[in-house]
PDB file of C-alpha atoms in Angstrom:
ATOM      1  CA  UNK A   1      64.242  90.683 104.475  1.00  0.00           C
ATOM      2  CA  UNK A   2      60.493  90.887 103.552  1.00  0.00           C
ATOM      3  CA  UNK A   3      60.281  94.200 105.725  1.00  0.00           C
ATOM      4  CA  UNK A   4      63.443  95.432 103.851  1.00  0.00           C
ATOM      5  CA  UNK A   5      61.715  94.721 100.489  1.00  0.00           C
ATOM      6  CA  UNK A   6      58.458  96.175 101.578  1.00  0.00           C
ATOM      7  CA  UNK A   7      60.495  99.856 102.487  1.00  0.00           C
ATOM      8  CA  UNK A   8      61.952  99.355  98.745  1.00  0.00           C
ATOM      9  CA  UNK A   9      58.308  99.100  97.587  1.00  0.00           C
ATOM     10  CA  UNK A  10      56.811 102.179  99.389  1.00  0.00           C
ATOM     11  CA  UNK A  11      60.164 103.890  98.208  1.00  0.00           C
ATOM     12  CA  UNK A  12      59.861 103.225  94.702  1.00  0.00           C
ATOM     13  CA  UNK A  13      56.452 104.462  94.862  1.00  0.00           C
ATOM     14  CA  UNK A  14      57.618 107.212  96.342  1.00  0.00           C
ATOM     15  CA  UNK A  15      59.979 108.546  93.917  1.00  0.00           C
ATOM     16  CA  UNK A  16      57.612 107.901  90.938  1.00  0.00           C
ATOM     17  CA  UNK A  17      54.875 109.772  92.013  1.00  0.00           C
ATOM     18  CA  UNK A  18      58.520 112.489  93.327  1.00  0.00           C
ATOM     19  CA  UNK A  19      59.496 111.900  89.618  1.00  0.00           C
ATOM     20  CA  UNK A  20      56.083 113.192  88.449  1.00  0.00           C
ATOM     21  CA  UNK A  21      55.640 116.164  90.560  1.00  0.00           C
ATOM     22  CA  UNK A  22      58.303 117.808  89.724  1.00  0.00           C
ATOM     23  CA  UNK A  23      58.499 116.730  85.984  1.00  0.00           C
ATOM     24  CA  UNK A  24      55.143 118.289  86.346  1.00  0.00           C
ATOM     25  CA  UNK A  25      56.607 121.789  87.964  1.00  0.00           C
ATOM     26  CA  UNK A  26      58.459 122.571  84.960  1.00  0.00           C
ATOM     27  CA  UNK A  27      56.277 121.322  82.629  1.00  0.00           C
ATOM     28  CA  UNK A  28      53.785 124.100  84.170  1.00  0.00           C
ATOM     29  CA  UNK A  29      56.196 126.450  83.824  1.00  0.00           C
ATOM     30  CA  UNK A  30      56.729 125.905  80.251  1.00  0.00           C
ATOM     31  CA  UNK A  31      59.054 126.167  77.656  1.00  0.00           C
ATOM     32  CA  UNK A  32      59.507 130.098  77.389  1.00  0.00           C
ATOM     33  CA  UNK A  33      61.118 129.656  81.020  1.00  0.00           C
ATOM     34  CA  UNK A  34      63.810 127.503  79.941  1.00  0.00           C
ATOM     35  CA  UNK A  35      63.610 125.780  76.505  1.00  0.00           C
ATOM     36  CA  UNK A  36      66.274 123.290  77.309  1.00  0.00           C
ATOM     37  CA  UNK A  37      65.157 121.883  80.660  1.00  0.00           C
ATOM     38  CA  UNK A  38      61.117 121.416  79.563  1.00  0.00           C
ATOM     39  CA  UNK A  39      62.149 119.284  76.404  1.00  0.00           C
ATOM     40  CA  UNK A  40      64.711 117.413  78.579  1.00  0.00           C
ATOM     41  CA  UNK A  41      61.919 117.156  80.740  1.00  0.00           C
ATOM     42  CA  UNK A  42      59.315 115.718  78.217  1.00  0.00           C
ATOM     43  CA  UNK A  43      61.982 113.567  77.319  1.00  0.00           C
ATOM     44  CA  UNK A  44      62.657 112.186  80.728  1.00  0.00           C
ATOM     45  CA  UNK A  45      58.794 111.894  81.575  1.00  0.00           C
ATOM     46  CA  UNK A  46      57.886 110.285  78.542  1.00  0.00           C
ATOM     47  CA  UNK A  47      60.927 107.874  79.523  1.00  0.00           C
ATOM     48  CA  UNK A  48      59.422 107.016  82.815  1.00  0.00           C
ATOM     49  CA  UNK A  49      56.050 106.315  81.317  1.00  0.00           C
ATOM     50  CA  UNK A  50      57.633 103.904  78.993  1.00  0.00           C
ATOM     51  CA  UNK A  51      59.304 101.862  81.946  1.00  0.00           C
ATOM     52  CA  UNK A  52      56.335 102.160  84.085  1.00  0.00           C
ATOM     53  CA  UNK A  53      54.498 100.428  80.720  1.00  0.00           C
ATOM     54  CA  UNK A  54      52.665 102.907  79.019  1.00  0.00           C
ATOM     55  CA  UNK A  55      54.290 102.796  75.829  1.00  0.00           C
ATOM     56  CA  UNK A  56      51.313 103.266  73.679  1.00  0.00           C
ATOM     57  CA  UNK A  57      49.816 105.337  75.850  1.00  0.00           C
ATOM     58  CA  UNK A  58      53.153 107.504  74.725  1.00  0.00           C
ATOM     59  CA  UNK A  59      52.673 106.905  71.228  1.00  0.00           C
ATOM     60  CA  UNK A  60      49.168 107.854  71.204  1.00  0.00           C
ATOM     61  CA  UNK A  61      49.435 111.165  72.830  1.00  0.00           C
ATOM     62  CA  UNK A  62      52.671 112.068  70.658  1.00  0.00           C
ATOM     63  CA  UNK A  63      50.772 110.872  67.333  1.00  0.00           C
ATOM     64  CA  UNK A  64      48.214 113.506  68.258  1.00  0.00           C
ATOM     65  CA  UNK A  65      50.418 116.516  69.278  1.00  0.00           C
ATOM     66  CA  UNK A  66      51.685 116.049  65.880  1.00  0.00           C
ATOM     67  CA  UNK A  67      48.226 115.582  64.020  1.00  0.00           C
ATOM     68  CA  UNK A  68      47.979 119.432  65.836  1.00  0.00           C
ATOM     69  CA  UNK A  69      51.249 120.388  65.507  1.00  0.00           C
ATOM     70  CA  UNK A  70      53.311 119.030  62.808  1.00  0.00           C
ATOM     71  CA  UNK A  71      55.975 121.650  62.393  1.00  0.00           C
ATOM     72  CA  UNK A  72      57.287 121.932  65.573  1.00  0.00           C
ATOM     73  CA  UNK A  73      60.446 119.257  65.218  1.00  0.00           C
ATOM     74  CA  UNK A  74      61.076 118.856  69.092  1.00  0.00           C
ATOM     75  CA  UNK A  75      57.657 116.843  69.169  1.00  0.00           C
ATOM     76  CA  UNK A  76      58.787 114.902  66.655  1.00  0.00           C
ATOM     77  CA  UNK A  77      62.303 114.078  67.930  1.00  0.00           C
ATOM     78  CA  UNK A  78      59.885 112.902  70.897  1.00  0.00           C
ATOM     79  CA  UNK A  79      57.388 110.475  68.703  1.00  0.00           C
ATOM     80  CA  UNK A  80      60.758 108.793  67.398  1.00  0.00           C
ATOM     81  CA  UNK A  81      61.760 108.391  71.571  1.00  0.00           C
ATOM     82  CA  UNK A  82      58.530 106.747  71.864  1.00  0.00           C
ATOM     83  CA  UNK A  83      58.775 104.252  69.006  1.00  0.00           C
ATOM     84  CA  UNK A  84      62.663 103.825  70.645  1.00  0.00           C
ATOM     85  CA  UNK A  85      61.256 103.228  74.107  1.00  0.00           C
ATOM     86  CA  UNK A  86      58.687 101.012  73.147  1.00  0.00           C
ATOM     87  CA  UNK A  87      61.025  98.650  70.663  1.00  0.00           C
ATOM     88  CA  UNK A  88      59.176  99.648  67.707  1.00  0.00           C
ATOM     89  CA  UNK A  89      62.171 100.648  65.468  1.00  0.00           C
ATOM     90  CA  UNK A  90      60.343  99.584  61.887  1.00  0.00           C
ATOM     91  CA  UNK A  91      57.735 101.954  62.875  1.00  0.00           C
ATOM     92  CA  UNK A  92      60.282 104.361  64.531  1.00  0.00           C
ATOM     93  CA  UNK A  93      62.176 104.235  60.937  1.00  0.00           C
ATOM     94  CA  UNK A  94      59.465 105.613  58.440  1.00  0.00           C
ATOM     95  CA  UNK A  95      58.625 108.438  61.119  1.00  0.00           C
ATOM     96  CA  UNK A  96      62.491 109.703  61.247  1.00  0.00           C
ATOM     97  CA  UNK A  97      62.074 109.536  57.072  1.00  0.00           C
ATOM     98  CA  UNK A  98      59.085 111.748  57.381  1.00  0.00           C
ATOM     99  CA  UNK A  99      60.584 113.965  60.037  1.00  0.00           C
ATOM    100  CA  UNK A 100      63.875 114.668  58.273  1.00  0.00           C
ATOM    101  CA  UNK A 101      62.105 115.069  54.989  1.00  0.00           C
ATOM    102  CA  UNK A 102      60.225 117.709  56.616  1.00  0.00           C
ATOM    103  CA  UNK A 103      63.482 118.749  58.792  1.00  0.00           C
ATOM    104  CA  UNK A 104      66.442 118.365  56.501  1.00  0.00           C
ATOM    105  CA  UNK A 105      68.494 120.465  58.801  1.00  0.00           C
ATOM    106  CA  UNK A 106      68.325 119.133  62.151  1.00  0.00           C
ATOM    107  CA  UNK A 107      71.129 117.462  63.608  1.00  0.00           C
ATOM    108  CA  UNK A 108      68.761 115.379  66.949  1.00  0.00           C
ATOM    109  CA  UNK A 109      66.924 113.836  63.596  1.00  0.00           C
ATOM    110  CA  UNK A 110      69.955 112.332  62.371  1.00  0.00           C
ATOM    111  CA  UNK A 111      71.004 110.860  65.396  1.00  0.00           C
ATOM    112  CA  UNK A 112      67.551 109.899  65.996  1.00  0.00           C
ATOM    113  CA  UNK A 113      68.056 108.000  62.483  1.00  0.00           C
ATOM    114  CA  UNK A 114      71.542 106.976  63.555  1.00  0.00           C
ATOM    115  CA  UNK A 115      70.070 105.101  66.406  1.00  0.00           C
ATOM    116  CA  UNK A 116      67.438 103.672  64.729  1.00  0.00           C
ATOM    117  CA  UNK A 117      69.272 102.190  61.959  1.00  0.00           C
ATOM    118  CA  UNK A 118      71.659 101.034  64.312  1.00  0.00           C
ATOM    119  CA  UNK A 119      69.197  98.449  66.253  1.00  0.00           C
ATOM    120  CA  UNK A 120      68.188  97.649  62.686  1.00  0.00           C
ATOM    121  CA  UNK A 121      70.998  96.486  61.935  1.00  0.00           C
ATOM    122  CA  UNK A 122      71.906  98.891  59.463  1.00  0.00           C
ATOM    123  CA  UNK A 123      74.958  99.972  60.437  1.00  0.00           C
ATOM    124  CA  UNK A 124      76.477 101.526  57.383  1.00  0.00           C
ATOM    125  CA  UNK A 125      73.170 103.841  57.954  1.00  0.00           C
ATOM    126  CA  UNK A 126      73.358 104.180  61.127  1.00  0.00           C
ATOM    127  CA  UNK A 127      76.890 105.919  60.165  1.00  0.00           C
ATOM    128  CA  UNK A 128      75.689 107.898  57.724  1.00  0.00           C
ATOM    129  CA  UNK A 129      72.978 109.550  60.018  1.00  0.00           C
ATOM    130  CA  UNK A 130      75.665 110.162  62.614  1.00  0.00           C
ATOM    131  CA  UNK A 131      77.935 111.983  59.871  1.00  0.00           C
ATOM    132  CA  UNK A 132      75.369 113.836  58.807  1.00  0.00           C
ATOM    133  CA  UNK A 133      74.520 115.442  62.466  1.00  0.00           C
ATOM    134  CA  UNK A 134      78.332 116.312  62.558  1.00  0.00           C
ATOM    135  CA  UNK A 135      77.827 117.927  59.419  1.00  0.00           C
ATOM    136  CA  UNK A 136      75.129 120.230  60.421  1.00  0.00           C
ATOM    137  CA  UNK A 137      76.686 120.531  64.194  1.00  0.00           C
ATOM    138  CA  UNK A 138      74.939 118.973  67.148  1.00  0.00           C
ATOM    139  CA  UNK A 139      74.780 120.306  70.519  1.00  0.00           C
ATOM    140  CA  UNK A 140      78.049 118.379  72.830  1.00  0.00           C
ATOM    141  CA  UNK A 141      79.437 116.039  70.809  1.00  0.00           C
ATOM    142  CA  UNK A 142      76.716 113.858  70.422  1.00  0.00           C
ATOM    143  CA  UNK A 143      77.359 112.265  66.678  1.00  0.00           C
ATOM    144  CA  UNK A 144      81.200 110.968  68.029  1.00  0.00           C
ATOM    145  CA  UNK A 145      79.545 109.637  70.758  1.00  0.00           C
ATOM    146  CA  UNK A 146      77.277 107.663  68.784  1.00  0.00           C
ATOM    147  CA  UNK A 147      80.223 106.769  66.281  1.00  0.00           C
ATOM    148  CA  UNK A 148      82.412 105.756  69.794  1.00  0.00           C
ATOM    149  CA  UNK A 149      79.657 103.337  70.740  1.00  0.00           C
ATOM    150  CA  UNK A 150      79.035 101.888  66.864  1.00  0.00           C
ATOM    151  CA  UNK A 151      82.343 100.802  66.721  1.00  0.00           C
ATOM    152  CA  UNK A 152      82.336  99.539  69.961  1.00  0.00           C
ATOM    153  CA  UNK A 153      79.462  97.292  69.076  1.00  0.00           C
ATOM    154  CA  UNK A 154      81.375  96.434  66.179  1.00  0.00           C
ATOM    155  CA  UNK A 155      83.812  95.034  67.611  1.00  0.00           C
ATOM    156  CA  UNK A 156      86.320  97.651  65.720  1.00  0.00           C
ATOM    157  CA  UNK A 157      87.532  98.659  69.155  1.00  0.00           C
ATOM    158  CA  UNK A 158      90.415 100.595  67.657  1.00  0.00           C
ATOM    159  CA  UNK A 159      88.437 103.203  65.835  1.00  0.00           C
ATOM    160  CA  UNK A 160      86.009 103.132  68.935  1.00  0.00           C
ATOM    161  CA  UNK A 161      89.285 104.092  71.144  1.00  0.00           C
ATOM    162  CA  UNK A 162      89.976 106.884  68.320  1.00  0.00           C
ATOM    163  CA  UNK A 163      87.003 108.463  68.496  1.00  0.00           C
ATOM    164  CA  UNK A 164      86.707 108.645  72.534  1.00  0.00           C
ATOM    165  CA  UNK A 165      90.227 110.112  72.158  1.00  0.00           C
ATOM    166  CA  UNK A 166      88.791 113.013  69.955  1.00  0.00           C
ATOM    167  CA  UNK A 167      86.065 113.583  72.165  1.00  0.00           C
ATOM    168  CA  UNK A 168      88.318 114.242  75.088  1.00  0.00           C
ATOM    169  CA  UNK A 169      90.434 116.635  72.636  1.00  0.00           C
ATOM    170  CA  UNK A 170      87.297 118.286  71.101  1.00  0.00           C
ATOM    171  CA  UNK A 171      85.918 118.670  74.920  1.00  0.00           C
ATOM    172  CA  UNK A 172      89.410 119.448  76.629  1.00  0.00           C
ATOM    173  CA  UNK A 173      89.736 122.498  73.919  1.00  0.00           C
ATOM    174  CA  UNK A 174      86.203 123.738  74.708  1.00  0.00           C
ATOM    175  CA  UNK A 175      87.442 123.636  78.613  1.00  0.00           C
ATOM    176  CA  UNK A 176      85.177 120.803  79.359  1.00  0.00           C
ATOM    177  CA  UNK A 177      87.973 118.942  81.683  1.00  0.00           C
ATOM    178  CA  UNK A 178      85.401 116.601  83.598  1.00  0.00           C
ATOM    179  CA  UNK A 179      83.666 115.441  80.541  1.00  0.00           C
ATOM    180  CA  UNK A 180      86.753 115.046  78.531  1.00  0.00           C
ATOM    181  CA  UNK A 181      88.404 112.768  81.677  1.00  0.00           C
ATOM    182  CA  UNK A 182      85.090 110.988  81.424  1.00  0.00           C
ATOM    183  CA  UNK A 183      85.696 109.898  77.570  1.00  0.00           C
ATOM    184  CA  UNK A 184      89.530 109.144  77.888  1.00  0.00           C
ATOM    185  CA  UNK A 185      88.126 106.422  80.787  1.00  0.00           C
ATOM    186  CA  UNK A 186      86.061 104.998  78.200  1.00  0.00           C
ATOM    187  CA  UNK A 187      88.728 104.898  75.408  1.00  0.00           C
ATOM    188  CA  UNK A 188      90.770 103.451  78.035  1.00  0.00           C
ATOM    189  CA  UNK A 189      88.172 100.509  78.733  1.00  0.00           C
ATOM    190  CA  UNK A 190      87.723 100.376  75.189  1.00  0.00           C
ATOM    191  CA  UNK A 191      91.670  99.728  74.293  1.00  0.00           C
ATOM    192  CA  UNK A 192      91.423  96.796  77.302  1.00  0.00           C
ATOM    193  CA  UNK A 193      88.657  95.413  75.361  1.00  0.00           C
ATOM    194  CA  UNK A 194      91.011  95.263  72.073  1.00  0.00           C
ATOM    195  CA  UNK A 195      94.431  94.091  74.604  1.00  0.00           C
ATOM    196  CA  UNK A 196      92.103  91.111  75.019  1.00  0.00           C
TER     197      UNK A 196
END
């Protein structure tokens, strides 16, 4: 058993410094290659720091990007993961109200804010934030997703099954099958919660 947990250890080494290299490679490549995949990527890297414990080491290095580059709102969106990652919501909160005062009309923001809010506690907010992203149109769905898993928390598990259900519509009539299965499972687990 002690041999078994050793091959875990050299493994999860392993795939970190695996995780790195290639978050690396298209990092390198940078974002005129594929725009989508290198901020997915920061995201994800920044991510791993923040589990590996470098949370202000995050912070720090996004705080500066900004101090150089202030009106670029994807660097942004990623100071507000770092606050997120590192359980600093208060702080998290007054840099989303900077960063939609400065980006009124981007919907990542206001799910940004939506989340925030949320582990504040503010949940009438935190809905708010999530309209507003509908509003202005986010990317797959993301603001009934958030709504889906507010309610949940809520315990309103009826509205929560509702708004799975629409995701599965919205996603079955843009010929996303797979994803739409994927939300009628979790209305279905959602209605068992309310059955209970």
């Amino acid at each position: 058993m002690w041999e078994y947990g050793i091959i875990h250890y050299f493994l999860m080494h392993y795939g970190k410094e695996n995780a790195f290299h290639w978050f690396d490679k298209v990092l390198e490549q940078g974002e005129s290659a594929d725009e989508f995949a290198y901020w997915k990527t920061r995201t994800q890297r920044m991510k791993l720091c923040s589990q590996l414990g470098k949370d202000e080491e995050n912070i720090k290095e996004q705080r500066k990007i900004i101090e150089n580059n202030s009106d670029n709102v994807n660097e942004w969106d990623l100071l507000l993961a770092a606050y997120m990652y590192a359980g600093r919501y208060e702080e998290a909160y007054e840099e989303f109200k900077k960063a939609v005062h400065k980006f009124p009309d981007e919907w990542a923001l206001y799910i940004d804010g939506g989340d925030i809010s949320k582990k504040l506690g503010k949940y009438d907010e935190a809905m708010e934030y999530y309209n507003k992203a509908g509003e202005i149109g986010s990317y797959f769905c993301d603001e009934l997703y958030c709504k889906a898993s507010l309610y949940e928390d809520l315990g309103d598990y009826e509205k929560s099954y509702d708004m799975y259900m629409k995701i599965a519509d919205t996603l079955r009539e843009r010929g996303y099958d797979v994803e739409a299965d994927m939300a009628e499972r979790d209305a279905k687990e959602v209605k068992s919660k309310n059955i209970k």
